[in-house]
Short mmCIF file of C-alpha atoms and ligand atoms in Angstrom, two decimals:
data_model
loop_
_atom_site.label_atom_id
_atom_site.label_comp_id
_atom_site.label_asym_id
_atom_site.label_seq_id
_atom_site.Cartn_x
_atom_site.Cartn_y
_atom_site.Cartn_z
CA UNK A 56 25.67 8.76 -18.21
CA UNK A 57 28.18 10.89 -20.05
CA UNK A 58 27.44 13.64 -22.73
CA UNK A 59 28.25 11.21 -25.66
CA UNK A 60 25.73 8.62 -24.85
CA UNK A 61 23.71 8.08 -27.63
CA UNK A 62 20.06 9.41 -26.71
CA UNK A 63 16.85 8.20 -28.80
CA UNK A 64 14.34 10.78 -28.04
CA UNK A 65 10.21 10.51 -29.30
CA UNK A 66 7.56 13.19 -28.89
CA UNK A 67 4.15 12.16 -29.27
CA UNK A 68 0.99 10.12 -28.35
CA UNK A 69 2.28 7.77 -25.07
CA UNK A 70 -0.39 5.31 -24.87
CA UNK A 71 -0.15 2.43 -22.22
CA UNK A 72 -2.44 0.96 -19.22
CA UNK A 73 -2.25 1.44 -15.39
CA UNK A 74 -2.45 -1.14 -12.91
CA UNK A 75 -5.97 -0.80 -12.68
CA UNK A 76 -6.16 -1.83 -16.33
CA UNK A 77 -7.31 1.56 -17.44
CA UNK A 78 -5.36 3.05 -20.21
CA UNK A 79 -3.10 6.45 -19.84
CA UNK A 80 -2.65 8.16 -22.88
CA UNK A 81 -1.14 11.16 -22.81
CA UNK A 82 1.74 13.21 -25.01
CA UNK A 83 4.68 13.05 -24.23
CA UNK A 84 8.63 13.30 -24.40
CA UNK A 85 10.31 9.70 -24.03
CA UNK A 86 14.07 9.66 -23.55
CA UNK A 87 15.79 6.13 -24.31
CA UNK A 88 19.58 5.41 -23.37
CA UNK A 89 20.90 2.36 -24.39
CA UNK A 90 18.42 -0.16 -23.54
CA UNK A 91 16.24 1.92 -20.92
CA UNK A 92 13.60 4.73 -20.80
CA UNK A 93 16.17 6.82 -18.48
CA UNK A 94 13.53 10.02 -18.86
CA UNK A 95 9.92 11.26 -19.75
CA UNK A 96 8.65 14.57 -19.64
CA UNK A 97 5.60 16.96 -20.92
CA UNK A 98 5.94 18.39 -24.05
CA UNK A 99 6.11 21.65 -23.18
CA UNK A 100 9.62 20.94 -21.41
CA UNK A 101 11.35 19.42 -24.71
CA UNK A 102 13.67 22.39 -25.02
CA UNK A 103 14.85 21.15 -21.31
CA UNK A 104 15.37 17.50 -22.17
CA UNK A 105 17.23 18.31 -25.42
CA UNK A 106 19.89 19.95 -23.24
CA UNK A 107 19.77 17.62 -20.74
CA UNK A 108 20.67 14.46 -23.15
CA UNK A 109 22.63 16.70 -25.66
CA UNK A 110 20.29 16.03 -28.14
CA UNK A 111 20.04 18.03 -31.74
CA UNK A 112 16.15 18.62 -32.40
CA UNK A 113 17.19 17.08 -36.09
CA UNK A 114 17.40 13.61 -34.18
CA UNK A 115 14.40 14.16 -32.56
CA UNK A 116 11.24 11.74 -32.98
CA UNK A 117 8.43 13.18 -33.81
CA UNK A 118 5.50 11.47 -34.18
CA UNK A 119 2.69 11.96 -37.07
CA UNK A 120 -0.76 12.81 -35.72
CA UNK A 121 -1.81 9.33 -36.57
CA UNK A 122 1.23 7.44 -34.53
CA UNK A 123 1.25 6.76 -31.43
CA UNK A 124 4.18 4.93 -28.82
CA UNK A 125 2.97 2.03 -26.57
CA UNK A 126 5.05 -0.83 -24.83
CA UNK A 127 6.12 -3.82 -26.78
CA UNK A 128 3.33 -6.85 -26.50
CA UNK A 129 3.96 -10.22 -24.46
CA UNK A 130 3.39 -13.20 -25.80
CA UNK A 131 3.02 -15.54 -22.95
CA UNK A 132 2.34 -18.91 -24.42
CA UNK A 133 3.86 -19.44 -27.99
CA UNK A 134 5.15 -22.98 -29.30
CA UNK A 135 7.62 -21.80 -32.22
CA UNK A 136 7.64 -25.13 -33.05
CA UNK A 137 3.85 -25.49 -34.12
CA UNK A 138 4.94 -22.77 -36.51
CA UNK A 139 4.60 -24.48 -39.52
CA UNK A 140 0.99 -25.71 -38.60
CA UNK A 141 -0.70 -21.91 -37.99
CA UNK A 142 -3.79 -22.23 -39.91
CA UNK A 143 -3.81 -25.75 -40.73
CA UNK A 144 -5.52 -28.87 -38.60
CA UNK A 145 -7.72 -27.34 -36.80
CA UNK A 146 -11.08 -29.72 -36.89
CA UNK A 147 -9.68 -31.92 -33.67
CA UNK A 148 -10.08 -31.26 -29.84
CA UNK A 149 -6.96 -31.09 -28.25
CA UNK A 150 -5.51 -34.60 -27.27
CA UNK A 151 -6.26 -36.32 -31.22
CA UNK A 152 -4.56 -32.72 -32.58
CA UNK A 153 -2.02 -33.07 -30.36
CA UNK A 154 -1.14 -37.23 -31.79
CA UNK A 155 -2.53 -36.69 -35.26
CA UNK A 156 -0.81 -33.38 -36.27
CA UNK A 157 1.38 -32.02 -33.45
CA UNK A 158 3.56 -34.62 -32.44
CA UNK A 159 4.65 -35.72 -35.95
CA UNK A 160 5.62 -32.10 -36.77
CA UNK A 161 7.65 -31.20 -33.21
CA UNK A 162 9.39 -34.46 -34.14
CA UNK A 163 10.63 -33.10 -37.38
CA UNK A 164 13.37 -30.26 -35.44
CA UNK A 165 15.68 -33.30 -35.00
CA UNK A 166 16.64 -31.77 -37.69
CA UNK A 167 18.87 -28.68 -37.24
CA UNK A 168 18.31 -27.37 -40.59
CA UNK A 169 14.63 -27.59 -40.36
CA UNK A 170 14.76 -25.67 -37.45
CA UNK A 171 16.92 -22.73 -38.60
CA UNK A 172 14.53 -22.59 -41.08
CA UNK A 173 11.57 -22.46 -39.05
CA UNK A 174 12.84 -20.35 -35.90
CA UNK A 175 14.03 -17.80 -38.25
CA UNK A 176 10.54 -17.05 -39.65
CA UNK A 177 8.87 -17.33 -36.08
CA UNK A 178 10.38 -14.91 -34.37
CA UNK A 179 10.49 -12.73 -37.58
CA UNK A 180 6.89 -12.80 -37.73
CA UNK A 181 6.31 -12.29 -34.75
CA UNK A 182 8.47 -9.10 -34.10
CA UNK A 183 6.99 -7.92 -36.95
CA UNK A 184 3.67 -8.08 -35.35
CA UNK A 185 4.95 -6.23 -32.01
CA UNK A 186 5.76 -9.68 -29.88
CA UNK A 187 8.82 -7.51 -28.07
CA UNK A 188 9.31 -10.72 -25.70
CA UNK A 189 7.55 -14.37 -26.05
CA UNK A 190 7.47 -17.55 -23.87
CA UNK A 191 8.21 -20.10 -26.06
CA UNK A 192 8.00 -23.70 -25.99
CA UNK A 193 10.19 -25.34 -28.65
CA UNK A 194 10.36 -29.28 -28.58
CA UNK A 195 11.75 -31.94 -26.87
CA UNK A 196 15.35 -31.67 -29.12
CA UNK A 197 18.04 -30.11 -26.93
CA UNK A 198 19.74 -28.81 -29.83
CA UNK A 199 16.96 -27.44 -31.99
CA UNK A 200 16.12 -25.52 -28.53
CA UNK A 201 18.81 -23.67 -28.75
CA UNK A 202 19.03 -22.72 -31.81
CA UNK A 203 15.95 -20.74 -31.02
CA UNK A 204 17.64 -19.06 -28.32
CA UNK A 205 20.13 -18.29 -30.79
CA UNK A 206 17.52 -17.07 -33.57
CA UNK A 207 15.73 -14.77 -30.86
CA UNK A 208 19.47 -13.51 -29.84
CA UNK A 209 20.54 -12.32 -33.56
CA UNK A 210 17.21 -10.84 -34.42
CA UNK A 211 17.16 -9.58 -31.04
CA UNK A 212 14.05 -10.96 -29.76
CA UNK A 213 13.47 -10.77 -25.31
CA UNK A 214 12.35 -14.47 -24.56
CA UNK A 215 12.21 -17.52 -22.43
CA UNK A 216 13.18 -20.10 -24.54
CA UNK A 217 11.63 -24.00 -23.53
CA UNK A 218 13.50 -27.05 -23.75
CA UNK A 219 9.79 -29.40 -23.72
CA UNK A 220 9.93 -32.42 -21.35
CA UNK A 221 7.69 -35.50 -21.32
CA UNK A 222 8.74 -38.52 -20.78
CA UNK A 223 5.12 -40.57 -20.74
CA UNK A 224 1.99 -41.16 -22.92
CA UNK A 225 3.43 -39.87 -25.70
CA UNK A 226 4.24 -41.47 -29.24
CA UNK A 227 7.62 -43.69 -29.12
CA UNK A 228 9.19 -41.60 -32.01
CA UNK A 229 8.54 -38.55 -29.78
CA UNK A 230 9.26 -38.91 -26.19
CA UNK A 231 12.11 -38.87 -23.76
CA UNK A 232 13.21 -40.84 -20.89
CA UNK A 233 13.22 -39.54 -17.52
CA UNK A 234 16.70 -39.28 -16.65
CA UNK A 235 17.75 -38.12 -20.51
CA UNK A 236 14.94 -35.55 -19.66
CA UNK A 237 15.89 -34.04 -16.90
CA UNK A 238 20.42 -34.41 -18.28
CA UNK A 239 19.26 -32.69 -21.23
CA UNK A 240 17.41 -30.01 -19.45
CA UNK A 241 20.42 -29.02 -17.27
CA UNK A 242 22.50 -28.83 -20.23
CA UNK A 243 20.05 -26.66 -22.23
CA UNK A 244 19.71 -24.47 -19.17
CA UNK A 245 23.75 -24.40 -19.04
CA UNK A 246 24.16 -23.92 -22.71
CA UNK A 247 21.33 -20.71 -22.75
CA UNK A 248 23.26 -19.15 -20.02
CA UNK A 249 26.77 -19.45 -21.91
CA UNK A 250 25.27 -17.35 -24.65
CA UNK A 251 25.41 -14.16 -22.52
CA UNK A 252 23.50 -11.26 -22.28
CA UNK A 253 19.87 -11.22 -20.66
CA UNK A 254 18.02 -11.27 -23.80
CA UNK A 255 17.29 -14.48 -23.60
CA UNK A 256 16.61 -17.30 -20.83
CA UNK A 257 15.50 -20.83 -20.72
CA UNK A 258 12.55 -22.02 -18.99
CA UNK A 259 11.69 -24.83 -17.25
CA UNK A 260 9.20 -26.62 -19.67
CA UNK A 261 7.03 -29.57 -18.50
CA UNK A 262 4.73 -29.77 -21.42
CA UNK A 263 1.76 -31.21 -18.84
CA UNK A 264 0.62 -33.43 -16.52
CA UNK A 265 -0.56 -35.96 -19.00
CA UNK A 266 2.85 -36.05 -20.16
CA UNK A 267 5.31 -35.92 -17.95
CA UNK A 268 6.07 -38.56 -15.05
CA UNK A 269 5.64 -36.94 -11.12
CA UNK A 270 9.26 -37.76 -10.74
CA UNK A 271 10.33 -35.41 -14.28
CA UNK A 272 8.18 -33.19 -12.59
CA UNK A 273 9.46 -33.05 -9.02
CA UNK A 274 12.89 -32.95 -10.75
CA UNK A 275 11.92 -29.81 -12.69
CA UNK A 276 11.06 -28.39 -10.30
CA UNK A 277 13.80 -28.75 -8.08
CA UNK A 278 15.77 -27.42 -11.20
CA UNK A 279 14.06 -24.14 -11.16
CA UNK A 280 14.22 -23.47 -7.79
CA UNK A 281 17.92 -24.04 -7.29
CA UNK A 282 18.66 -21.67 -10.67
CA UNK A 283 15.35 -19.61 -9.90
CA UNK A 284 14.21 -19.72 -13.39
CA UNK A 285 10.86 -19.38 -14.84
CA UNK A 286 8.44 -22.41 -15.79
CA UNK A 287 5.31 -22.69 -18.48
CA UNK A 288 3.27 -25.61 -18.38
CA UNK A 289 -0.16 -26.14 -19.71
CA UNK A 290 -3.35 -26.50 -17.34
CA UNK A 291 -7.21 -27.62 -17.96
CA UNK A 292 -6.82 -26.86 -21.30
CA UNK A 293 -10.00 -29.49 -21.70
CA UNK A 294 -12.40 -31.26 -20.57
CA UNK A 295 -11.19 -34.70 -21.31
CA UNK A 296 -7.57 -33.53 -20.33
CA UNK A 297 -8.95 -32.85 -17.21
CA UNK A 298 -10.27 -35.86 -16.55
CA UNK A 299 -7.39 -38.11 -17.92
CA UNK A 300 -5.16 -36.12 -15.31
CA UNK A 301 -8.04 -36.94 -12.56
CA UNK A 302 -7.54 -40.76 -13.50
CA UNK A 303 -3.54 -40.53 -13.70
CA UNK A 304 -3.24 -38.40 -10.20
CA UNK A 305 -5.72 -39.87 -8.34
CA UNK A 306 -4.21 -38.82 -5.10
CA UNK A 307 -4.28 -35.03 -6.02
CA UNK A 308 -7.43 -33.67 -5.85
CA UNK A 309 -7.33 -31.36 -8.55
CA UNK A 310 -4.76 -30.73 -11.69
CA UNK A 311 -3.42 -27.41 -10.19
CA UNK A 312 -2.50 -29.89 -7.00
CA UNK A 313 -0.20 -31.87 -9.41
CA UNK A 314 2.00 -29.02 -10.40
CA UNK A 315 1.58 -27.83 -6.86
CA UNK A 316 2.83 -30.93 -5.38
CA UNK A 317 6.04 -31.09 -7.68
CA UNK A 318 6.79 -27.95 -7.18
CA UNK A 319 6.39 -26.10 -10.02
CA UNK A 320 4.11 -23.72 -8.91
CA UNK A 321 6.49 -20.18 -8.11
CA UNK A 322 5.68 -16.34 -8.59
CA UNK A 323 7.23 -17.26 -11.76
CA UNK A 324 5.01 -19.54 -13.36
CA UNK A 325 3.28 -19.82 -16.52
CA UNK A 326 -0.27 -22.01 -16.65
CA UNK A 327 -1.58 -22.14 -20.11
CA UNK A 328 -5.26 -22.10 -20.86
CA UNK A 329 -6.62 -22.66 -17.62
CA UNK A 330 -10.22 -23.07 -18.86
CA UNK A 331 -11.77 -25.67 -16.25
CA UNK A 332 -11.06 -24.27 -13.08
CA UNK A 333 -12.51 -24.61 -10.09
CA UNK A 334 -12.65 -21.59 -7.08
CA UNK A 335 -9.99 -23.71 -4.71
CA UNK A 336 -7.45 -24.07 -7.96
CA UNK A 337 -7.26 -20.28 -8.60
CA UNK A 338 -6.97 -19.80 -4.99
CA UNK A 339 -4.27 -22.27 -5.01
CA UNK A 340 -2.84 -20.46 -8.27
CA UNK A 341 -3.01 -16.92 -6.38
CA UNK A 342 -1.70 -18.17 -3.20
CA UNK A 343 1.84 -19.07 -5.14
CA UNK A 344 1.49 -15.82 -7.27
CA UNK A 345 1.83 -17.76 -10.49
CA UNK A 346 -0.71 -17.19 -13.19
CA UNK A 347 -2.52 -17.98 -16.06
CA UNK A 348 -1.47 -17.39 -19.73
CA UNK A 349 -5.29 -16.43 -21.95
CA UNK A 350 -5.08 -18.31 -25.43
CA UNK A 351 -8.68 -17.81 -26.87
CA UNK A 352 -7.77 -17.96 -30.46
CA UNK A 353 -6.71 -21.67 -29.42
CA UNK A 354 -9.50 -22.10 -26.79
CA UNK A 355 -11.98 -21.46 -29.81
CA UNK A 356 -10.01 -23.23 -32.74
CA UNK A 357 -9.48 -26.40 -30.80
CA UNK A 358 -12.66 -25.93 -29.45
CA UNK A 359 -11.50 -26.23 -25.81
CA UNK A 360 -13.52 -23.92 -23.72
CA UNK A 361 -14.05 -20.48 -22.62
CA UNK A 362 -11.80 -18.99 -20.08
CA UNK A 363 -13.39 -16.50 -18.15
CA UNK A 364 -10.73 -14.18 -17.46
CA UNK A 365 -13.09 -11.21 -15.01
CA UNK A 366 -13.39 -14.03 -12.80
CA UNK A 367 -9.92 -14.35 -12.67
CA UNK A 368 -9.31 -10.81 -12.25
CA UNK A 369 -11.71 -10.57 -9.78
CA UNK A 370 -10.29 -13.29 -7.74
CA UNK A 371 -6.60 -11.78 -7.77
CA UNK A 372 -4.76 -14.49 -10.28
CA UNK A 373 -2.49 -12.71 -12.60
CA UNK A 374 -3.70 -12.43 -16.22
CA UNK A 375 -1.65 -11.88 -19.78
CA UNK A 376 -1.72 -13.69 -23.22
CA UNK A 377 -0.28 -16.00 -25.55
CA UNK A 378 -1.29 -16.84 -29.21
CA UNK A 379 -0.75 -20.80 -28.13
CA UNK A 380 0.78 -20.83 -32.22
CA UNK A 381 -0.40 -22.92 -33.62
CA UNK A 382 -3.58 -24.51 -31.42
CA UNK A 383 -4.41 -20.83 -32.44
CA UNK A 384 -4.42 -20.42 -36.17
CA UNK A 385 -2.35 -16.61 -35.68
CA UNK A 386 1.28 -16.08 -34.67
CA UNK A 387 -0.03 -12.42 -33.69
CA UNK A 388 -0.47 -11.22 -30.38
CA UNK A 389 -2.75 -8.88 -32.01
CA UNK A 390 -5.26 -11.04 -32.76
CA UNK A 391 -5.25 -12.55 -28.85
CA UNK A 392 -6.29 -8.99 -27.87
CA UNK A 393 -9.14 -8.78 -30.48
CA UNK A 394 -10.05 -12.14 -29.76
CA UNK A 395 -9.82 -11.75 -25.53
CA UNK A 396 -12.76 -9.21 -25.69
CA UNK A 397 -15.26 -11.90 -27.71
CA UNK A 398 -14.27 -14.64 -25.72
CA UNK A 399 -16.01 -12.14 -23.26
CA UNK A 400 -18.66 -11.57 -25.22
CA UNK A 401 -19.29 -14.75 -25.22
CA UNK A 402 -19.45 -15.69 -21.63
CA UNK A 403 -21.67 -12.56 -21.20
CA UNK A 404 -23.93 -13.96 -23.93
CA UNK A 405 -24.01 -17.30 -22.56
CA UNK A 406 -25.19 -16.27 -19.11
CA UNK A 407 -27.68 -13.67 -20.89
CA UNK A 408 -29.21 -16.45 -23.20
CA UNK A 409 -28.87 -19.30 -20.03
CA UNK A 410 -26.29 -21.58 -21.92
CA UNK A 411 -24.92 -21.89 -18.28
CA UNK A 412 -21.65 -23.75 -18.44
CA UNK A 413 -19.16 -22.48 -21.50
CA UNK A 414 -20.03 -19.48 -19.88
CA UNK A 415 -16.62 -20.18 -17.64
CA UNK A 416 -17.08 -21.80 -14.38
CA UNK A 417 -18.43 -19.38 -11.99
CA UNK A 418 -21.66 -17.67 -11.87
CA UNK A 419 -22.11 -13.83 -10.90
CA UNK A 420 -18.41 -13.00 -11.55
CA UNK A 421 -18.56 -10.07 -13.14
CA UNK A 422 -17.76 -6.92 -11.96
CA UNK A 423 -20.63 -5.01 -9.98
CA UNK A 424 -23.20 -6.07 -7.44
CA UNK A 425 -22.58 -9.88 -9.35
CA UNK A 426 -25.93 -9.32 -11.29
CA UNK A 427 -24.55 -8.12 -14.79
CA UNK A 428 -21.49 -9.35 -16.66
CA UNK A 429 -18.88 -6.68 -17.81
CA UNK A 430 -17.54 -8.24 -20.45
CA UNK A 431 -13.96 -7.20 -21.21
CA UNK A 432 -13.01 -4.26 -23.90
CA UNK A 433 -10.16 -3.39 -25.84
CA UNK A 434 -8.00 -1.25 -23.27
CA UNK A 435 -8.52 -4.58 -21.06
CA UNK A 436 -7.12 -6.43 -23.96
CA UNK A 437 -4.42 -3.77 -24.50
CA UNK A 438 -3.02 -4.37 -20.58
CA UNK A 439 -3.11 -8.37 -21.01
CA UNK A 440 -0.56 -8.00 -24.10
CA UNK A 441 1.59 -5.48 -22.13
CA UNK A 442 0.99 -4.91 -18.51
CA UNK A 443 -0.70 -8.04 -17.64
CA UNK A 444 2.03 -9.98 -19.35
CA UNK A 445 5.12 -8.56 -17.77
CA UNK A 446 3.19 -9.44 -14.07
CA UNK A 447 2.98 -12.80 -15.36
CA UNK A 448 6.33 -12.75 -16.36
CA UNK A 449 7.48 -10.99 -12.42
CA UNK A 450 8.92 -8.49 -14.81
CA UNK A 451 6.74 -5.78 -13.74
CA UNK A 452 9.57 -3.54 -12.70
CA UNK A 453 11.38 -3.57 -16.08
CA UNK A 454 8.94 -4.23 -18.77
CA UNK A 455 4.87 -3.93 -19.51
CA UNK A 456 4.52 0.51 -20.12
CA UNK A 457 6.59 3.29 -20.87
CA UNK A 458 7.64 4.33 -17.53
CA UNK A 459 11.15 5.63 -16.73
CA UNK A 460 13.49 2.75 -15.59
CA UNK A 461 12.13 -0.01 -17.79
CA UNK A 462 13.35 -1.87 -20.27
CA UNK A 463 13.59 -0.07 -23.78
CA UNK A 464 10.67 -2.55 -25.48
CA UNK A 465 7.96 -0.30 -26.93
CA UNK A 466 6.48 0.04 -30.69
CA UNK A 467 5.72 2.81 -32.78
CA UNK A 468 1.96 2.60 -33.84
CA UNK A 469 1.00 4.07 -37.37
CA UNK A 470 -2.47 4.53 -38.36
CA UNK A 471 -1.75 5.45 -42.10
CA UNK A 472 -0.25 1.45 -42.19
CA UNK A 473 -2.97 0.23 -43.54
CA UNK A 474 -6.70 1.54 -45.69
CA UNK A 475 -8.79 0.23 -42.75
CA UNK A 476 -7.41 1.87 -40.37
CA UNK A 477 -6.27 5.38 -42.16
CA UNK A 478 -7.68 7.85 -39.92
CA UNK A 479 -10.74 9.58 -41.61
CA UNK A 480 -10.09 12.86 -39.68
CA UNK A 481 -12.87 12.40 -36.60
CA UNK A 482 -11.13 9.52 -34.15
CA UNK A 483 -9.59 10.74 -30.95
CA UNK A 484 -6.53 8.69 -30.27
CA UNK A 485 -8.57 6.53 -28.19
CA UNK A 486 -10.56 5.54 -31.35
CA UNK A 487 -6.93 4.53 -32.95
CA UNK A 488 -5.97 2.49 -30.26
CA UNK A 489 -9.56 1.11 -30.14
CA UNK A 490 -9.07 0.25 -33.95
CA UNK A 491 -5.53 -1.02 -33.75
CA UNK A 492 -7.08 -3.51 -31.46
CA UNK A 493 -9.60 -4.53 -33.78
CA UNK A 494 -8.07 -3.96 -37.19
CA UNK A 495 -4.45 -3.17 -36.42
CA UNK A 496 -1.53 -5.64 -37.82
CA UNK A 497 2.35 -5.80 -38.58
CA UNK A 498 1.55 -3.14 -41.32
CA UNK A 499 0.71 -0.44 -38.44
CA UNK A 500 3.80 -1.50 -36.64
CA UNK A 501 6.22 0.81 -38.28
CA UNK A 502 8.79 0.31 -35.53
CA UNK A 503 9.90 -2.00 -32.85
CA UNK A 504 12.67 -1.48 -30.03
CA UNK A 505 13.51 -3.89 -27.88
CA UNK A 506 16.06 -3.49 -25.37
CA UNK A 507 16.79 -0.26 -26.90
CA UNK A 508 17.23 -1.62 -30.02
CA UNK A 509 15.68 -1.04 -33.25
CA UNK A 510 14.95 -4.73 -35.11
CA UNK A 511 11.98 -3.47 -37.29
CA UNK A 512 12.25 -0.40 -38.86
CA UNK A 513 9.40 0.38 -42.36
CA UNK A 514 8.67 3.96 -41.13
CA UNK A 515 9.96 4.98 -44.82
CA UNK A 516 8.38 2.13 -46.61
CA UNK A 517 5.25 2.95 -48.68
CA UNK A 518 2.45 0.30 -47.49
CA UNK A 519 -0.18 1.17 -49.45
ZN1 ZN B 721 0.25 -24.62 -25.78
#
């Protein structure tokens, strides 16, 4: 680093979890050159750090007594795509929403200018909301693909961008043949990596088992491994999706087995959902170190199931979240972490009232002595959307807090964004992180960075 580097330096509230899931909050001087945290230091040493990085205390950060820094939020499970659709069409379970409203819309990005359209205000709105980097699935359409990979690269999005593949069971306007498949998934993978830069990366996208022949799959699979790339998938989203994949696969004996057997299963994996499992598929799931992406906006809207994530904890798997846009009615990763803690609630109420099943699979999971449920709370929820995420992701070395030598991606929190959440003079600054949890949304977001870059900046805006 020479003297002239440019230095971004912030002094205030630090607020991120441990890998415990417990939060740290603590003040704090953050140093940021070019797209790293290269420093972090105590308050009291600021003098020190100014000298170090050459830094005028004009240029200094510092942050309001109602802001606060945390890391940038992970959207694990996003289909840009579906975009359109948030909000809308939400009466059917998943495999008539899927024909009746989903299919005839991800058909529509044949069209490139439809999807310029669309991409554009996807990844706008969901920067705006904090999303720092998002799995995304976009649709079958090798070109419309990437021209989300180009939308994320000029508003400067981090994400894994999804070619989808399927190639069976699916409508004849909107499905694929295997061999075009698995040509026009090489050349997507090719074309991401001529764009440069590590911004953005494809993904290896089998939409699911119902889907998708064994052969696309085995192919996919091979795919990834040879260019070690990542993979999403979805996985006992429902009930009857579970089933159909027990008649299809009859020689597997569960759904996790099918993705196993193909090979798709990697540290590096993204399952969807993941509602209807049983003990021997999350072992399965640990044992390959890929894990599970938590959607319960969808998993309530589509009225798919519960997903009982303390079980999941308990048992090891790797845990972050996705919105699932639009099976869940919000593009915001905000309202997954609101939403994570009462699909907890729930569980804990359904064992509590004896509702049994819906209550996730397993009884006596909770934390404890396996008598009482500990439902999960809002720092939980804040290390799924940042911690938890980047594990999923195997990006725990460069992304997920605000520790030196990671990746630049962290927002700047204002309580003053919005009336509900104006402090009223008593919170501690656990109270504001509690409430941005609850009540926060892109209004409190005054300021994202991602990979040391700023790409939302309303600090001097008035909001209210
Ligand atoms: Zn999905």
């Amino acid at each position: 680093m020479t003297m002239t580097e440019v230095s971004q330096v912030y002094v205030g509230y630090l607020v991120e979890s441990r890998k415990d899931w417990s939060l740290n909050i603590e003040q704090g001087v953050l140093v940021i050159q070019q797209n790293r945290i290269v420093f972090r230091a105590k308050v009291s040493e600021l003098e020190y750090v100014l000298e170090k990085y050459n830094v005028a205390r004009n240029d200094v950060t510092v942050l309001s007594s109602s802001q606060f820094l945390m890391p940038g939020l992970i959207d694990t499970h996003i289909h840009a795509s579906q975009f359109p659709n948030a909000g809308l069409a939400l009466e059917l379970p998943l495999l008539d929403w899927l024909e009746k409203y989903t299919f005839p819309t991800e058909a529509k990005f044949s069209r490139p200018e439809f999807s310029v359209e669309v991409y554009n205000r996807c990844v706008r709105a969901t920067l705006d909301s904090g999303t720092t980097t998002a799995a995304y699935f976009a649709t079958i359409h090798r070109e419309s693909s990437e021209i989300l990979a180009k939308v994320c690269l000029q508003l400067g999005q981090r994400a894994f961008v999804g070619k989808v593949c399927m190639d069976r069971n699916s409508p004849d306007y909107y499905v694929e043949k295997t061999e075009e498949s698995l040509a026009e998934t090489q050349a997507f993978v090719n074309k991401i990596s001529e764009l440069g830069g590590s911004l953005v990366n494809p993904i290896i996208t089998p939409r699911f088992v119902p889907s998708c022949s064994r052969l696309l799959m085995s192919e996919l699979g091979r795919i990834a491994k040879e260019k070690n790339l990542h993979i999403q998938t979805h996985l006992s989203e429902n009930k009857k999706e579970v089933e159909w994949v027990r008649e299809l696969e009859s020689d597997c004996q569960t759904y996790a087995q099918v993705y196993e057997k193909c090979g798709l299963l990697t540290r590096k994996t993204i399952l969807a959902h993941a509602v209807h499992l049983s003990d021997q598929e999350l072992e399965t799931i640990r044992e390959y170190n890929s894990g599970v992406s938590h959607c319960p906006n969808s998993n309530f809207s589509l009225k798919s199931g519960v997903c009982d994530v303390r079980r999941m904890k308990n048992k090891g798997v790797k845990v972050g979240l996705g919105t699932d846009c639009s099976g869940g009615y919000s593009s915001s990763i905000i309202n997954s972490m609101r939403l994570s803690v009462l699909a907890s609630n729930s569980i804990k109420l359904s064992k509590e009232l004896g509702l049994g099943e819906g209550a996730g699979e397993g009884e006596g999971e909770g934390e404890g002595e396996g008598s009482e449920y500990i439902p999960l709370d809002y720092a939980d929820s804040v290390y799924l959307a940042t911690l938890g995420g980047a594990q999923l992701l195997d990006m725990e070395e460069n992304l997920g807090s605000l520790e030196p030598g990671k990746l630049a991606d962290f927002l700047l929190v204002d309580m003053q964004g919005k009336r509900e959440t104006t402090p009223f003079g008593h919170e501690s600054i656990q109270n504001f992180v509690h409430k941005f949890v609850f009540l926060g949304d892109d209004r409190n977001i005054v300021l994202v960075v991602v990979d040391g870059k700023i790409v939302k900046d309303i600090r001097n805006m008035q909001n209210i």
